[in-house]
Coordinates of C-alpha atoms and ligand atoms in Angstrom, one line a residue:
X1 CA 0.0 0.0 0.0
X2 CA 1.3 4.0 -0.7
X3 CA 1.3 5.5 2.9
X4 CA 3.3 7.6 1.8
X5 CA 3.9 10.8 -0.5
X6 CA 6.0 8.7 -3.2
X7 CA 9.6 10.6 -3.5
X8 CA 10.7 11.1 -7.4
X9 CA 14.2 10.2 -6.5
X10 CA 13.6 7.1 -5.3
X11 CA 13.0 5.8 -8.7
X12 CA 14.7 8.5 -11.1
X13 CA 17.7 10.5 -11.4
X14 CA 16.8 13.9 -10.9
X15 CA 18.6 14.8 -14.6
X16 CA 16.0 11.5 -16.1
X17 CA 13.0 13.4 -14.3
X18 CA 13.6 16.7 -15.2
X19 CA 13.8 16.0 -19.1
X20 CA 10.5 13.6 -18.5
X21 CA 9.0 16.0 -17.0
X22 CA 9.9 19.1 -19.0
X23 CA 8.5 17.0 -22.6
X24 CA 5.4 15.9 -20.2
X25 CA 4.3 19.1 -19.9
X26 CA 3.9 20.0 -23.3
X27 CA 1.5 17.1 -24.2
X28 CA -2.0 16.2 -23.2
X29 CA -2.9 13.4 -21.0
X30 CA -3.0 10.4 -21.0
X31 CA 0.5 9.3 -21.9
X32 CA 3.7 7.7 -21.5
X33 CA 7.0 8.6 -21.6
X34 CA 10.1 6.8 -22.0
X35 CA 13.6 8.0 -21.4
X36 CA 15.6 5.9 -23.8
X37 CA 19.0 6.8 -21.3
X38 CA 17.4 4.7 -18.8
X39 CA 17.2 1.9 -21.0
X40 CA 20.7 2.0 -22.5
X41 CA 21.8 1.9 -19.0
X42 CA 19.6 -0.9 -18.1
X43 CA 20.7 -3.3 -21.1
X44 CA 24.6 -1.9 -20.2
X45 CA 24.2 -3.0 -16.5
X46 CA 22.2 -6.6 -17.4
X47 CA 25.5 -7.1 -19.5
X48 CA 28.0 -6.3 -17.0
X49 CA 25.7 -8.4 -14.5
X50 CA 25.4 -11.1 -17.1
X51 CA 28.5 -11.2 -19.3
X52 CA 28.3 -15.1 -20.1
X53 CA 24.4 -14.6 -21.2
X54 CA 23.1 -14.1 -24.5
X55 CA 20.5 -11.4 -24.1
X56 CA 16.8 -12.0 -26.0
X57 CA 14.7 -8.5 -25.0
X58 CA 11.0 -9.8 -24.5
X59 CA 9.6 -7.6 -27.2
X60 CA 5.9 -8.0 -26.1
X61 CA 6.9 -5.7 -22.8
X62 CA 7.2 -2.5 -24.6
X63 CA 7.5 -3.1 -28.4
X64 CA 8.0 0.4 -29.4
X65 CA 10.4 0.7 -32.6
X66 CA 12.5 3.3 -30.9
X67 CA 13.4 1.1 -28.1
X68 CA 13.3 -2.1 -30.3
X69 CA 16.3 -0.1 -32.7
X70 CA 18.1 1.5 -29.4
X71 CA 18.5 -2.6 -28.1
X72 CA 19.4 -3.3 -32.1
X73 CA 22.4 -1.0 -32.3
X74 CA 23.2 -2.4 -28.6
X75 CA 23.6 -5.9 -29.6
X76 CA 20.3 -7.1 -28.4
X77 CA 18.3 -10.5 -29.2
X78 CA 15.0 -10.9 -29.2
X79 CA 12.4 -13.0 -28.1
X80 CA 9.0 -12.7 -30.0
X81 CA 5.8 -13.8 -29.3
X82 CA 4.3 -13.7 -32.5
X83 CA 5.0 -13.3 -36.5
X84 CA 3.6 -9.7 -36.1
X85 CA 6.4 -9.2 -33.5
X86 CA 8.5 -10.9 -35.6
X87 CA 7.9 -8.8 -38.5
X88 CA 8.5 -5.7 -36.6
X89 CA 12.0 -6.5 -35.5
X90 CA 12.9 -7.8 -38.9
X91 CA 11.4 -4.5 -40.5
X92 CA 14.0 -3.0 -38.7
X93 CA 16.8 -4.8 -40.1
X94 CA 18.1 -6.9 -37.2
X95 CA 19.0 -10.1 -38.6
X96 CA 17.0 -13.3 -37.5
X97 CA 19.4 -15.1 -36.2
X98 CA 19.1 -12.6 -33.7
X99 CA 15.4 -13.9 -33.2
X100 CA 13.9 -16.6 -31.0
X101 CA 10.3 -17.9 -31.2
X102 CA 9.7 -17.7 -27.2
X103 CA 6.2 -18.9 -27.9
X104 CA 5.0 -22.4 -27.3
X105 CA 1.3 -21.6 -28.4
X106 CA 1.5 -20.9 -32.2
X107 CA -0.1 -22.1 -35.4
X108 CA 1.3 -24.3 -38.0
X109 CA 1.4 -21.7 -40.5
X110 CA 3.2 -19.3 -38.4
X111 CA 6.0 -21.3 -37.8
X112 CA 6.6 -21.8 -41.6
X113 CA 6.5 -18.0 -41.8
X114 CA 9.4 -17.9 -39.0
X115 CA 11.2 -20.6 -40.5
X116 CA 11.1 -18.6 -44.3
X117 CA 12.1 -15.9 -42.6
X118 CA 14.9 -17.2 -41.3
X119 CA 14.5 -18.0 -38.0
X120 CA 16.0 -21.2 -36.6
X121 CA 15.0 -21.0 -32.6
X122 CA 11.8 -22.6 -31.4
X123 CA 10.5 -22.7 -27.8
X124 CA 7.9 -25.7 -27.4
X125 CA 6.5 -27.7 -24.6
X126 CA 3.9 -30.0 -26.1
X127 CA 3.9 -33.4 -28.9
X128 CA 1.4 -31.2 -31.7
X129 CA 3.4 -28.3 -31.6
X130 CA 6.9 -30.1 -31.8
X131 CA 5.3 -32.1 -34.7
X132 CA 4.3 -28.6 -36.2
X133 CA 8.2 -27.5 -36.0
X134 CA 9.4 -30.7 -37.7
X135 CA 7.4 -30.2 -40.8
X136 CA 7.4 -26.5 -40.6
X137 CA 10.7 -26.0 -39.6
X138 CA 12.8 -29.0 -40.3
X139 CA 16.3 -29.0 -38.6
X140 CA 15.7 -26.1 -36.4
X141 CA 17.2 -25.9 -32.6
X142 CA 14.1 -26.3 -29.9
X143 CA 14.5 -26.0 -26.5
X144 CA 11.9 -27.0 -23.8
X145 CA 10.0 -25.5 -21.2
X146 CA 10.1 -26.8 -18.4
X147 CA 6.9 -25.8 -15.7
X148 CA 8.8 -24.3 -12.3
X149 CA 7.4 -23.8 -8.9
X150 CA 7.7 -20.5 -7.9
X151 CA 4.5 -18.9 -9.5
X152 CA 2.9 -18.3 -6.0
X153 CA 5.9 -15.6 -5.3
X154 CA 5.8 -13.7 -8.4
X155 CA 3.7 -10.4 -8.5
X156 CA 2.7 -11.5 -12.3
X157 CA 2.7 -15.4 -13.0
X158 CA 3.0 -17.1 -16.0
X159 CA 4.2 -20.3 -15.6
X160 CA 1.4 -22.5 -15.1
X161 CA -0.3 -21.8 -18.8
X162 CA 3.2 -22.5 -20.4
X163 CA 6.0 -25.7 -19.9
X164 CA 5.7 -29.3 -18.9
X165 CA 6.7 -31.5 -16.3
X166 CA 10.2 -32.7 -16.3
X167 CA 9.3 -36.1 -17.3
X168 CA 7.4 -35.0 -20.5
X169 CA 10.5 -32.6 -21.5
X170 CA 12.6 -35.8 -21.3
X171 CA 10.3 -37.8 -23.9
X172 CA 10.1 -34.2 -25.7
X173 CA 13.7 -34.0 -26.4
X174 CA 13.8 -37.5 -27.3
X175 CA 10.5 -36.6 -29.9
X176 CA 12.6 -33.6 -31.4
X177 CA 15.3 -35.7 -32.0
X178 CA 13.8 -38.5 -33.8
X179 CA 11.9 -36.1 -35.9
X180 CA 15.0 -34.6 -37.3
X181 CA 15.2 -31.3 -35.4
X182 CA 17.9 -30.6 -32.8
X183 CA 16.9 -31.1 -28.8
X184 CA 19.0 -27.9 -28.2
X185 CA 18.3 -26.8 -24.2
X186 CA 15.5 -25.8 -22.2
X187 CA 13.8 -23.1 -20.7
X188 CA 12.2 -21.7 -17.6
X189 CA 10.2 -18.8 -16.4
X190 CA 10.0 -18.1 -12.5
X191 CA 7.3 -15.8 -13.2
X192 CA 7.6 -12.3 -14.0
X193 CA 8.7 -9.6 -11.5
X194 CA 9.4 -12.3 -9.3
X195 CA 10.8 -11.0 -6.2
X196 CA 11.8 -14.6 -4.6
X197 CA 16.3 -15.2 -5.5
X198 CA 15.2 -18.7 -4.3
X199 CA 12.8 -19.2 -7.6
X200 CA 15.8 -19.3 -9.6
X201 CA 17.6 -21.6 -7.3
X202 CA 15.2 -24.3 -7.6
X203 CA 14.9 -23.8 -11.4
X204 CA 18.4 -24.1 -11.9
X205 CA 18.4 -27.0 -10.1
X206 CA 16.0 -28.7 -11.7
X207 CA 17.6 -27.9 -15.1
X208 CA 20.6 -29.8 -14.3
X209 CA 19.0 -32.6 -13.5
X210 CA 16.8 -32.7 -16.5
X211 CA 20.2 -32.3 -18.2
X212 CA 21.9 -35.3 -16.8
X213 CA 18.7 -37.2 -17.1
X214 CA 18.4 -36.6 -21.0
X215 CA 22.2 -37.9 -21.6
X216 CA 22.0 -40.7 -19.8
X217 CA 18.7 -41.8 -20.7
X218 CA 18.6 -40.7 -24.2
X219 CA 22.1 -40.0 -25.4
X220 CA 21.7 -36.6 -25.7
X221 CA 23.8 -33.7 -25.0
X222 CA 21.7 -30.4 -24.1
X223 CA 23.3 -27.4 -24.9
X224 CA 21.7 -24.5 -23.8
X225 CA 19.5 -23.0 -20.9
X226 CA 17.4 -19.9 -21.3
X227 CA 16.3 -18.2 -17.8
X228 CA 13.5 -16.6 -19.4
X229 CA 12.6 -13.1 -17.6
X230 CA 11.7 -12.2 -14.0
X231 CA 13.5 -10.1 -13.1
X232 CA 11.8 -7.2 -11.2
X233 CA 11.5 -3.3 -11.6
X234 CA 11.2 -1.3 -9.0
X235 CA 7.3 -0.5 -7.6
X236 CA 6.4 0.0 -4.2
X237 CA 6.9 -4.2 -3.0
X238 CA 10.5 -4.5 -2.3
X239 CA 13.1 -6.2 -4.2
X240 CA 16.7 -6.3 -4.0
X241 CA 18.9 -4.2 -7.3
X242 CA 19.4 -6.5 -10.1
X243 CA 22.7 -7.3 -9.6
X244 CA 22.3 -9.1 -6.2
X245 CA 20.0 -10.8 -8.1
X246 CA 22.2 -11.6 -11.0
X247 CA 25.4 -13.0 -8.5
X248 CA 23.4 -15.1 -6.9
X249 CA 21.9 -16.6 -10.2
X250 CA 25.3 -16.7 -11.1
X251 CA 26.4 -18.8 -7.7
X252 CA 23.4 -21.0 -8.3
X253 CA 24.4 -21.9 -12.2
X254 CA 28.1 -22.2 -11.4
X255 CA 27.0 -25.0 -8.2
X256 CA 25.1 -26.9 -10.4
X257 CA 26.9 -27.0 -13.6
X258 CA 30.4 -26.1 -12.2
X259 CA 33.2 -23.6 -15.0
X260 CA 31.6 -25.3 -17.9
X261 CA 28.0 -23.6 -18.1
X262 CA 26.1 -24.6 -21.1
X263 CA 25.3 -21.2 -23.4
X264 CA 22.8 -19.1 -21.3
X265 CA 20.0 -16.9 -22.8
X266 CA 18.4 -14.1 -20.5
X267 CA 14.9 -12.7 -21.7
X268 CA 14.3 -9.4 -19.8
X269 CA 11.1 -7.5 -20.6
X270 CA 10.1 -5.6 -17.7
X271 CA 13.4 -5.7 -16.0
X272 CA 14.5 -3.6 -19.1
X273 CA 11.6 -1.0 -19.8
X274 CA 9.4 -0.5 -16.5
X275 CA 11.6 2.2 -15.1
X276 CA 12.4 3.5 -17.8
X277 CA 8.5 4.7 -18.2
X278 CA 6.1 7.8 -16.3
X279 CA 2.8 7.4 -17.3
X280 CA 1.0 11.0 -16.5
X281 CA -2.5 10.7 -15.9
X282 CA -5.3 13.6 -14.9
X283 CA -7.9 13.5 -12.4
X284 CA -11.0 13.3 -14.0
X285 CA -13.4 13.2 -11.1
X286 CA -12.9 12.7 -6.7
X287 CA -16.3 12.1 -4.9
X288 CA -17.4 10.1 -1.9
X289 CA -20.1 7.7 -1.6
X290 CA -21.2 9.3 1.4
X291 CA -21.0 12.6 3.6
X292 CA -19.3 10.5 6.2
X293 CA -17.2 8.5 3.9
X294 CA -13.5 8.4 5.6
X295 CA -11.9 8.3 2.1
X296 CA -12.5 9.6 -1.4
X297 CA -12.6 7.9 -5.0
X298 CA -10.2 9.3 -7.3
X299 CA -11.3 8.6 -11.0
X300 CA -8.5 8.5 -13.5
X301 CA -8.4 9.1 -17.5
X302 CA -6.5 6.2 -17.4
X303 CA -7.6 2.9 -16.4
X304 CA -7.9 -1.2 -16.2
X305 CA -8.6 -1.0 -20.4
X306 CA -5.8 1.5 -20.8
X307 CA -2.5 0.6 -20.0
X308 CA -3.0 -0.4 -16.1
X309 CA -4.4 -4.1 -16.3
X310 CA -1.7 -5.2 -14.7
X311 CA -3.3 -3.9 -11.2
X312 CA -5.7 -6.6 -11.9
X313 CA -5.7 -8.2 -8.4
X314 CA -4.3 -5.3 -7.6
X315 CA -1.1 -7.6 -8.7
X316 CA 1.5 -4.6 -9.9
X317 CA 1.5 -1.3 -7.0
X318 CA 2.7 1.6 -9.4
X319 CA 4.2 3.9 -7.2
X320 CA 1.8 7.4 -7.6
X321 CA 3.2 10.9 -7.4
X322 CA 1.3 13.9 -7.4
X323 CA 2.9 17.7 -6.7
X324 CA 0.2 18.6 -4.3
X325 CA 1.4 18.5 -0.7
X326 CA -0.4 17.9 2.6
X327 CA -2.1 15.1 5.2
X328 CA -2.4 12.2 3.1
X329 CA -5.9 10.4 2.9
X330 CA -7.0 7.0 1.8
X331 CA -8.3 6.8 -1.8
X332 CA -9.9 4.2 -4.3
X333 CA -8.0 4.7 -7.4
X334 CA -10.5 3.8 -10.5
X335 CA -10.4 4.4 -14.3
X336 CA -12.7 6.4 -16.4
X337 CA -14.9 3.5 -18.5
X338 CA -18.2 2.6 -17.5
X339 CA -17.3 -0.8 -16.4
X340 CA -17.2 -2.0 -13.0
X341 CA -14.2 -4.0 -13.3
X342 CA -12.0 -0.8 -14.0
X343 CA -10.9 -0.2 -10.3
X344 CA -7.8 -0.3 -10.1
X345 CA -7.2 0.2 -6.1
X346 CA -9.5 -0.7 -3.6
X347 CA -8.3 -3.2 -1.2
X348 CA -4.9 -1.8 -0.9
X349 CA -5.5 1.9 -0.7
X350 CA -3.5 4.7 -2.0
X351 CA -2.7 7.9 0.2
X352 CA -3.3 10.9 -1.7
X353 CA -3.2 14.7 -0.2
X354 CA -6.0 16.2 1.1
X355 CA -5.4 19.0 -1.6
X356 CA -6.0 17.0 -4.5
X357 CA -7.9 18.2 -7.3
X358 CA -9.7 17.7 -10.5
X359 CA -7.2 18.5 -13.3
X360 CA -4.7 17.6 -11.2
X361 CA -2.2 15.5 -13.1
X362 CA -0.7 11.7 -11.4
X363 CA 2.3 10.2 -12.1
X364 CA 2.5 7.0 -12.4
X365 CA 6.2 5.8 -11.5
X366 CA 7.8 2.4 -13.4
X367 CA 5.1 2.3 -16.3
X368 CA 7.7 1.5 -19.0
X369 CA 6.7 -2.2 -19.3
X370 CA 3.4 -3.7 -19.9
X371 CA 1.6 -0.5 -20.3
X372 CA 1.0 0.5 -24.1
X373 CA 1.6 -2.9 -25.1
X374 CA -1.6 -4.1 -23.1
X375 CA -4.1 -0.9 -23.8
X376 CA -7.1 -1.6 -25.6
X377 CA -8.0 -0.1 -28.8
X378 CA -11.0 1.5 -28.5
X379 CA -12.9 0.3 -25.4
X380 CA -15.8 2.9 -24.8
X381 CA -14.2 4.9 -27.3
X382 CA -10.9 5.6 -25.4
X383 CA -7.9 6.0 -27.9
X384 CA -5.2 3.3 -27.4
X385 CA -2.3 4.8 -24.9
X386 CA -0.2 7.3 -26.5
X387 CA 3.7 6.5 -26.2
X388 CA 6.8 9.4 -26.3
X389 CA 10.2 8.0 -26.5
X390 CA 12.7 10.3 -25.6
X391 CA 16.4 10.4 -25.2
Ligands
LIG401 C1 7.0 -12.3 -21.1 C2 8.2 -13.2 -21.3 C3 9.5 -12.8 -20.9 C4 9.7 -11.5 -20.2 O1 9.4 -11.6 -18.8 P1 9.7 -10.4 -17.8 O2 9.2 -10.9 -16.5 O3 8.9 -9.2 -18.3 O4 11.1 -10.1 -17.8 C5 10.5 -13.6 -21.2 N1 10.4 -14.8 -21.8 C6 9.2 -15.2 -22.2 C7 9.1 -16.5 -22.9 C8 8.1 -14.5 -22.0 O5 6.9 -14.9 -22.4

């Protein structure tokens, strides 16, 4: 919960804010801006914190083409989702050997597309699909993901809907093999902004054994391990900075697998964008049900539809700064659509000053990720979520 007034240096250099701020004020809300800086130091740091890692930016967290070419001219990967992500990235001239399908839901049709196109990395975790990739794709790398524990202590799971049991990857790999394809590595996602070290420890674990299970039952040498994403921004839950994160990923992959780690991919999405990201937002309306209501609802041009559906359970806590100053009040934080899902606050109350007002504008800190990317198109007639890059 906010309790209290949300300080801008906490999250931002006081140089990032002021530019932010300074191009904020010239535009209408709602938007978002993005400081590209923050970003380039972001993918600079993930390399210093990863320099064995092959790095495959999760496009789907903020696939905006200036930060998709900013990652380009870094060196970047990518992970895509889809042939319309896939598109994208190509459209901007990164090769596609410097794309991997991270999707294990996909149609036949669309793997053809990403094998004539070039690409020659496949995630999978079921029989059809790996059938699919052997006609569609013949001779192509696949790695498998594998389900982890681990779900329960991320802020945003994912990891029940995709991977398979340990057991099933083994026969999977076997599968690939037979079917002419190459039973490359595996994969894993703890979940994304997944505060728990100890996700990755049991992951890791698990990995290994899958590895040494698959030689010696199968004869066959695994390759590669991709630790999917995770890694958390910074919101109002604690975490620890990613590179306590990172040396202790590293500890765990250097216990299990000793000097001699197998190639490592890193997918970051939201680790890469979220801070990177103010999403400035206007008060549209604040009333109380009641004359002795002890706190107010706050209503939003921005809501559940778009941009913020990831406070759905109230899962994400964007930390909220407003300029007004004062004794701080409970507030239900809602969205502007007539639908009474859009709330986006209500169990976990947000302190807001007493002085608030309509017109007022809110910040909403560590919206770089998952924002734009999720907003509807035209729900009630709302324009989609307008995105400024700057740098
Ligand atoms: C979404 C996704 C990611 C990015 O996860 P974050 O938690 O945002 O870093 C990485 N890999 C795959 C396969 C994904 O689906």
């Amino acid at each position: 919960m906010q309790e209290n007034k949300v300080l801008i240096e906490d999250y931002y250099s006081a140089d990032s804010y002021s530019r932010i701020k300074a191009f904020a004020d010239t535009k209408e809300t709602p938007f978002v801006v993005i400081d590209n800086r923050i970003i380039r130091q972001h993918y600079k740091d993930l390399e210093e914190s990863f320099p064995f890692a092959r790095v495959h930016y999760a496009v789907k967290a903020n696939p905006d083409k200036r930060i998709l070419e900013l990652l380009r001219d870094m060196g970047s990967n990518f992970d895509v989702a889809s042939i319309y992500e896939l598109e994208r990235v190509l459209g901007l001239n990164v090769t596609p050997d410097r794309c991997s399908f991270g999707n294990t839901i996909k149609k036949r049709q669309d793997i053809r597309f990403a094998f004539e196109k070039g690409v020659r990395l496949f995630a999978t975790d079921s029989e059809a699909d790996i059938r699919n990739i052997a006609t569609e794709a013949p001779g192509t790398k696949i790695y498998v993901r594998i389900l982890t524990e681990g779900s329960h202590t991320a802020d945003w799971p994912l990891s029940r809907k995709f991977g398979c049991q340990a057991e099933m990857g083994i026969e999977l790999l076997a599968l690939a093999q037979e079917l002419g394809l190459e039973p490359y590595g595996l994969s894993f996602h703890v979940g994304s902004q997944q505060r728990d070290i100890a996700a990755w420890d049991a992951a890791i674990g698990k990995m290994k054994n899958i590895f040494d299970r698959v030689l010696k039952e199968k004869g066959i040498t695994l390759k590669m391990i991709n630790l999917g994403g995770g890694l958390p921004a910074k919101y109002l839950s604690r975490t620890h900075e990613i590179d306590t994160y990172a040396s202790e990923i590293t500890r765990f992959l250097r216990e299990d697998f000793g000097d001699d780690l197998p190639e490592i991919l890193i997918e970051p999405g939201r680790s890469m964008c979220a801070n990177a990201g103010i999403l400035v937002s206007e008060v549209v309306l604040i009333s109380r049900k009641s004359q002795t209501s002890l706190y107010r609802w706050v209503f939003t041009d921005i809501g559940m539809f778009s941009g913020l559906i990831e406070t759905l359970g109230e899962s994400i806590k964007y930390p909220i700064h407003t300029e007004r100053e004062g004794v701080l009040e409970e507030a239900v934080l809602a969205g502007p659509t007539c639908d009474g899902v859009d709330i986006l606050y209500e169990e976990d109350k947000y302190c807001l000053p007493l002085t608030l007002e309509i017109g007022d504008r809110l910040y909403w800190l560590s919206t770089g990720a998952y924002t734009t990317s999720y907003s509807a198109v035209e729900f009630n007639g709302f324009p989609p979520l307008k995105q400024f890059v700057i740098d």
